[in-house]
Amino acid sequence: MDPAVSAHPDSIDKSPNAKSKPRQRVTTRRLAKMRQQGERIAMLTAYDYPMAKRMDAAGVDIVLVGDSLGMVVQGHESTLKVTMDQMIYHAEMVGRAVDHAMVIVDLPFPEGQLSIDRTLEAATRVLQETRCQGVKLEGGSEQSARIEALVAAGVPVMAHVGLRPQSIHVDGGYRMHRDRDRLVADARAAQNAGAFAVLVECVPPEIGKGITDALEVPTIGIGAGPHVSGQVLVTPDVLGMTAGHVPKFVKQFGDAGAVIDHAIADYVAEVKDAKFPS
């Protein structure tokens, strides 16, 4: 039986006095072991302390401080306007909230596209100024030397192949990527350069499987089908709080947006009617 689904939620003792096994910090070695044992990896994005705290308590394995904050927090049309200082600001909050999950921080545009020295400076800021444990870098084969330099400097790197949001102007927009040979080559190059995992975005399920089969490190899919080592989604999408377009591959697991809307509307009504405070 798949270890990821061996325990049904209803069989778990959720009483206040129930004793649970202490959770250890998720590390690159732990993730590699999960891949080897077939244990699925759960990853979500976080941008602030309260949400990150809840994710960590819920058992999320990897928390990503994503540059997606440019769209879902700041309201921009892409991730390109997010700065390194902004990433550090959000990463510092998230890092303080998390005790068990591994926390990874996106290197925003253009920190991963200019000189390797600049990328090193940005990545080391993440480890020095936050409690986060690594960075995510968009790109594959063309990023091999950069990944190698980061790992040599002591910075764990998650690579990112397939749809790369920081390259939407080159790619001509957000689209499915189908060049299997190129995608596998990119993922292998990232692994060989020292990446501890590869995020695979917007590829057909059979290509997601092909990339996973070609690698030894974990693969994390987002719109890449079920045959990968783990999954990641943007948390506002999961909670029904996204304003605007939601990708087809997203599954909404709750409707927190509706709960918030009702709560705020009730508050406004009670203030206007002089019912609060009583």
CSV table of C-alpha atoms in Angstrom, one decimal:
chain,number,residue,atom,x,y,z
A,1,MET,CA,0.0,0.0,0.0
A,2,ASP,CA,1.2,3.5,-0.8
A,3,PRO,CA,2.6,5.0,2.4
A,4,ALA,CA,1.0,8.3,1.5
A,5,VAL,CA,-2.5,6.9,1.7
A,6,SER,CA,-2.1,4.1,4.2
A,7,ALA,CA,-3.8,5.9,7.1
A,8,HIS,CA,-7.4,7.0,6.6
A,9,PRO,CA,-8.2,10.4,8.3
A,10,ASP,CA,-11.1,8.9,10.2
A,11,SER,CA,-8.8,6.3,11.8
A,12,ILE,CA,-6.5,8.9,13.4
A,13,ASP,CA,-7.1,9.8,17.0
A,14,LYS,CA,-7.7,13.6,17.0
A,15,SER,CA,-8.5,13.9,20.7
A,16,PRO,CA,-6.7,16.6,22.7
A,17,ASN,CA,-4.8,13.9,24.8
A,18,ALA,CA,-3.8,11.8,21.8
A,19,LYS,CA,0.0,11.4,21.6
A,20,SER,CA,1.6,12.0,18.2
A,21,LYS,CA,5.0,11.2,17.0
A,22,PRO,CA,7.2,14.3,17.1
A,23,ARG,CA,7.8,15.7,13.6
A,24,GLN,CA,11.4,16.3,12.6
A,25,ARG,CA,12.5,19.1,10.2
A,26,VAL,CA,12.1,18.1,6.6
A,27,THR,CA,15.5,18.2,4.9
A,28,THR,CA,16.8,17.4,1.5
A,29,ARG,CA,17.8,13.9,2.8
A,30,ARG,CA,14.3,13.4,4.1
A,31,LEU,CA,12.8,14.4,0.7
A,32,ALA,CA,15.1,12.0,-1.1
A,33,LYS,CA,14.0,9.2,1.2
A,34,MET,CA,10.4,10.0,0.6
A,35,ARG,CA,11.0,9.7,-3.1
A,36,GLN,CA,12.7,6.4,-2.7
A,37,GLN,CA,9.9,5.0,-0.5
A,38,GLY,CA,7.1,6.3,-2.7
A,39,GLU,CA,5.8,8.7,0.0
A,40,ARG,CA,4.1,11.6,-1.7
A,41,ILE,CA,5.4,15.1,-1.0
A,42,ALA,CA,2.8,17.8,-0.2
A,43,MET,CA,3.9,21.4,-1.0
A,44,LEU,CA,2.0,24.7,-0.8
A,45,THR,CA,2.8,28.4,-1.1
A,46,ALA,CA,2.8,30.8,1.9
A,47,TYR,CA,3.4,34.5,2.1
A,48,ASP,CA,2.8,35.4,5.8
A,49,TYR,CA,3.2,34.1,9.4
A,50,PRO,CA,-0.4,33.0,10.2
A,51,MET,CA,-0.9,30.9,7.1
A,52,ALA,CA,2.5,29.3,7.2
A,53,LYS,CA,1.9,28.4,10.9
A,54,ARG,CA,-1.3,26.5,9.9
A,55,MET,CA,0.4,24.8,7.0
A,56,ASP,CA,3.2,23.5,9.2
A,57,ALA,CA,0.7,22.2,11.8
A,58,ALA,CA,-1.2,20.4,9.1
A,59,GLY,CA,1.8,18.4,8.0
A,60,VAL,CA,2.8,20.2,4.7
A,61,ASP,CA,6.3,18.9,3.8
A,62,ILE,CA,7.6,21.9,1.8
A,63,VAL,CA,6.4,25.5,2.1
A,64,LEU,CA,7.3,27.7,-0.9
A,65,VAL,CA,7.5,31.4,-0.5
A,66,GLY,CA,6.6,31.9,-4.1
A,67,ASP,CA,7.0,34.9,-6.3
A,68,SER,CA,3.4,34.1,-7.2
A,69,LEU,CA,2.8,36.7,-4.4
A,70,GLY,CA,3.1,39.3,-7.2
A,71,MET,CA,-0.2,38.1,-8.5
A,72,VAL,CA,-2.1,36.7,-5.6
A,73,VAL,CA,-1.0,39.2,-2.9
A,74,GLN,CA,0.1,42.3,-4.8
A,75,GLY,CA,-2.4,42.1,-7.7
A,76,HIS,CA,0.0,42.3,-10.6
A,77,GLU,CA,-0.6,40.5,-13.9
A,78,SER,CA,2.7,38.5,-13.6
A,79,THR,CA,5.4,37.7,-11.2
A,80,LEU,CA,7.9,40.0,-12.8
A,81,LYS,CA,7.5,43.0,-10.6
A,82,VAL,CA,8.4,41.2,-7.4
A,83,THR,CA,11.8,42.3,-5.9
A,84,MET,CA,14.3,40.5,-3.9
A,85,ASP,CA,13.7,42.8,-0.9
A,86,GLN,CA,10.0,41.8,-1.0
A,87,MET,CA,10.8,38.1,-1.2
A,88,ILE,CA,13.1,38.5,1.9
A,89,TYR,CA,10.3,40.4,3.7
A,90,HIS,CA,7.7,37.6,3.1
A,91,ALA,CA,10.3,34.8,3.6
A,92,GLU,CA,11.3,36.1,7.0
A,93,MET,CA,7.7,35.9,8.2
A,94,VAL,CA,7.1,32.5,6.8
A,95,GLY,CA,10.4,31.1,8.1
A,96,ARG,CA,9.7,32.2,11.7
A,97,ALA,CA,6.3,30.4,11.5
A,98,VAL,CA,7.6,27.0,10.4
A,99,ASP,CA,9.3,24.5,12.6
A,100,HIS,CA,8.9,21.2,10.6
A,101,ALA,CA,8.5,21.8,6.9
A,102,MET,CA,11.3,22.7,4.6
A,103,VAL,CA,10.9,26.3,3.5
A,104,ILE,CA,12.0,27.3,0.0
A,105,VAL,CA,12.1,30.8,-1.5
A,106,ASP,CA,11.7,31.7,-5.1
A,107,LEU,CA,14.5,33.8,-6.6
A,108,PRO,CA,12.6,36.5,-8.3
A,109,PHE,CA,13.3,38.0,-11.7
A,110,PRO,CA,16.0,38.9,-12.7
A,111,GLU,CA,18.1,37.5,-9.8
A,112,GLY,CA,18.4,34.1,-11.5
A,113,GLN,CA,19.0,35.5,-15.0
A,114,LEU,CA,21.9,37.9,-14.6
A,115,SER,CA,25.4,37.1,-13.3
A,116,ILE,CA,26.1,34.0,-11.2
A,117,ASP,CA,27.7,36.4,-8.6
A,118,ARG,CA,24.4,38.3,-8.3
A,119,THR,CA,22.4,35.0,-8.0
A,120,LEU,CA,24.8,33.9,-5.2
A,121,GLU,CA,24.3,37.2,-3.4
A,122,ALA,CA,20.6,36.9,-3.6
A,123,ALA,CA,20.5,33.3,-2.5
A,124,THR,CA,22.8,33.7,0.4
A,125,ARG,CA,20.6,36.6,1.6
A,126,VAL,CA,17.8,34.0,1.9
A,127,LEU,CA,19.8,31.8,4.2
A,128,GLN,CA,21.3,34.7,6.2
A,129,GLU,CA,18.3,36.9,6.7
A,130,THR,CA,15.5,34.3,7.1
A,131,ARG,CA,14.9,31.0,8.7
A,132,CYS,CA,14.4,29.4,5.3
A,133,GLN,CA,16.5,26.5,4.0
A,134,GLY,CA,16.8,26.9,0.2
A,135,VAL,CA,15.8,28.6,-3.0
A,136,LYS,CA,13.9,27.7,-6.2
A,137,LEU,CA,15.4,28.7,-9.5
A,138,GLU,CA,13.6,28.7,-12.8
A,139,GLY,CA,15.4,26.9,-15.7
A,140,GLY,CA,17.1,23.7,-16.7
A,141,SER,CA,20.1,23.1,-18.9
A,142,GLU,CA,21.0,26.7,-19.2
A,143,GLN,CA,21.1,27.1,-15.4
A,144,SER,CA,23.5,24.2,-14.7
A,145,ALA,CA,26.5,26.3,-13.9
A,146,ARG,CA,24.4,28.6,-11.7
A,147,ILE,CA,22.9,25.6,-9.8
A,148,GLU,CA,26.3,24.1,-9.3
A,149,ALA,CA,27.7,27.4,-8.0
A,150,LEU,CA,24.8,27.7,-5.5
A,151,VAL,CA,25.1,24.2,-4.2
A,152,ALA,CA,28.9,24.6,-3.9
A,153,ALA,CA,28.2,27.7,-1.8
A,154,GLY,CA,25.9,25.7,0.5
A,155,VAL,CA,22.5,26.7,-0.9
A,156,PRO,CA,20.0,23.9,-1.6
A,157,VAL,CA,18.4,24.4,-5.0
A,158,MET,CA,15.0,23.3,-6.3
A,159,ALA,CA,15.0,23.6,-10.1
A,160,HIS,CA,11.9,24.6,-12.1
A,161,VAL,CA,11.2,23.3,-15.6
A,162,GLY,CA,8.3,23.4,-18.0
A,163,LEU,CA,6.2,26.5,-17.8
A,164,ARG,CA,8.4,29.2,-16.3
A,165,PRO,CA,6.4,32.2,-15.2
A,166,GLN,CA,9.4,34.5,-15.3
A,167,SER,CA,9.8,33.7,-19.0
A,168,ILE,CA,6.3,34.3,-20.2
A,169,HIS,CA,7.3,37.0,-22.6
A,170,VAL,CA,9.8,34.7,-24.3
A,171,ASP,CA,7.3,31.8,-24.3
A,172,GLY,CA,4.4,33.9,-25.5
A,173,GLY,CA,2.2,33.4,-22.5
A,174,TYR,CA,1.1,30.7,-20.1
A,175,ARG,CA,0.9,27.4,-22.0
A,176,MET,CA,1.4,23.7,-21.8
A,177,HIS,CA,4.9,22.5,-22.6
A,178,ARG,CA,5.2,19.3,-24.7
A,179,ASP,CA,8.8,19.0,-25.8
A,180,ARG,CA,9.5,15.8,-23.9
A,181,ASP,CA,13.2,15.5,-25.0
A,182,ARG,CA,14.0,19.1,-24.0
A,183,LEU,CA,12.1,18.8,-20.7
A,184,VAL,CA,13.8,15.6,-19.7
A,185,ALA,CA,17.2,17.0,-20.7
A,186,ASP,CA,16.5,20.2,-18.6
A,187,ALA,CA,15.5,18.1,-15.6
A,188,ARG,CA,18.5,15.8,-15.8
A,189,ALA,CA,20.9,18.8,-16.2
A,190,ALA,CA,19.5,20.4,-13.1
A,191,GLN,CA,19.8,17.1,-11.1
A,192,ASN,CA,23.4,16.6,-12.4
A,193,ALA,CA,24.3,20.1,-11.3
A,194,GLY,CA,23.1,19.3,-7.8
A,195,ALA,CA,19.5,20.3,-7.5
A,196,PHE,CA,17.8,18.4,-4.7
A,197,ALA,CA,14.4,18.4,-6.5
A,198,VAL,CA,12.8,19.6,-9.7
A,199,LEU,CA,9.5,21.4,-9.9
A,200,VAL,CA,7.6,20.5,-13.2
A,201,GLU,CA,4.9,22.9,-14.3
A,202,CYS,CA,2.2,22.6,-17.0
A,203,VAL,CA,3.3,19.5,-18.9
A,204,PRO,CA,1.1,16.5,-20.0
A,205,PRO,CA,0.8,13.7,-17.5
A,206,GLU,CA,2.9,11.3,-19.6
A,207,ILE,CA,5.7,13.8,-19.7
A,208,GLY,CA,5.5,14.4,-16.0
A,209,LYS,CA,5.9,10.6,-15.6
A,210,GLY,CA,8.8,10.5,-18.1
A,211,ILE,CA,10.7,13.2,-16.2
A,212,THR,CA,10.1,11.5,-12.9
A,213,ASP,CA,11.3,8.1,-14.3
A,214,ALA,CA,14.4,9.8,-15.7
A,215,LEU,CA,15.5,11.3,-12.4
A,216,GLU,CA,16.6,10.1,-9.0
A,217,VAL,CA,15.6,13.3,-7.1
A,218,PRO,CA,12.0,14.1,-6.3
A,219,THR,CA,9.8,15.8,-8.8
A,220,ILE,CA,7.1,18.2,-7.7
A,221,GLY,CA,4.2,18.7,-10.1
A,222,ILE,CA,1.9,21.6,-10.7
A,223,GLY,CA,-0.3,20.8,-13.6
A,224,ALA,CA,2.0,17.8,-14.4
A,225,GLY,CA,-0.3,14.9,-13.7
A,226,PRO,CA,-0.3,12.3,-10.9
A,227,HIS,CA,2.9,10.4,-11.8
A,228,VAL,CA,5.4,12.7,-9.9
A,229,SER,CA,6.9,12.6,-6.4
A,230,GLY,CA,4.7,15.3,-5.0
A,231,GLN,CA,2.3,18.2,-5.7
A,232,VAL,CA,2.3,21.9,-5.2
A,233,LEU,CA,-0.5,24.5,-5.6
A,234,VAL,CA,-0.8,28.2,-4.9
A,235,THR,CA,-2.7,28.4,-1.6
A,236,PRO,CA,-5.2,31.1,-2.5
A,237,ASP,CA,-6.3,28.8,-5.4
A,238,VAL,CA,-6.7,25.9,-2.9
A,239,LEU,CA,-8.8,28.0,-0.5
A,240,GLY,CA,-11.0,29.6,-3.1
A,241,MET,CA,-9.5,33.1,-2.5
A,242,THR,CA,-8.1,33.8,-6.0
A,243,ALA,CA,-9.3,36.9,-7.7
A,244,GLY,CA,-9.2,36.3,-11.4
A,245,HIS,CA,-8.2,33.3,-13.6
A,246,VAL,CA,-7.7,29.9,-11.9
A,247,PRO,CA,-5.7,27.3,-13.9
A,248,LYS,CA,-7.7,24.2,-15.0
A,249,PHE,CA,-5.4,21.9,-13.1
A,250,VAL,CA,-6.3,23.5,-9.7
A,251,LYS,CA,-8.6,21.7,-7.3
A,252,GLN,CA,-10.3,24.0,-4.7
A,253,PHE,CA,-10.3,22.2,-1.4
A,254,GLY,CA,-12.3,24.8,0.5
A,255,ASP,CA,-14.2,28.1,0.1
A,256,ALA,CA,-12.5,30.3,2.6
A,257,GLY,CA,-13.2,33.3,0.3
A,258,ALA,CA,-17.0,32.9,0.9
A,259,VAL,CA,-16.5,32.5,4.7
A,260,ILE,CA,-14.5,35.8,4.7
A,261,ASP,CA,-17.0,37.6,2.5
A,262,HIS,CA,-19.9,36.6,4.8
A,263,ALA,CA,-18.0,37.5,8.0
A,264,ILE,CA,-17.0,41.0,6.7
A,265,ALA,CA,-20.5,41.6,5.4
A,266,ASP,CA,-22.0,40.7,8.8
A,267,TYR,CA,-19.5,42.9,10.5
A,268,VAL,CA,-20.3,45.9,8.3
A,269,ALA,CA,-24.1,45.3,8.7
A,270,GLU,CA,-23.8,45.1,12.5
A,271,VAL,CA,-21.7,48.3,12.7
A,272,LYS,CA,-24.2,50.1,10.4
A,273,ASP,CA,-27.2,48.9,12.5
A,274,ALA,CA,-25.4,49.8,15.8
A,275,LYS,CA,-25.6,46.1,16.9
A,276,PHE,CA,-21.8,45.9,17.4
A,277,PRO,CA,-20.6,46.4,20.0
A,278,SER,CA,-23.6,45.5,22.1
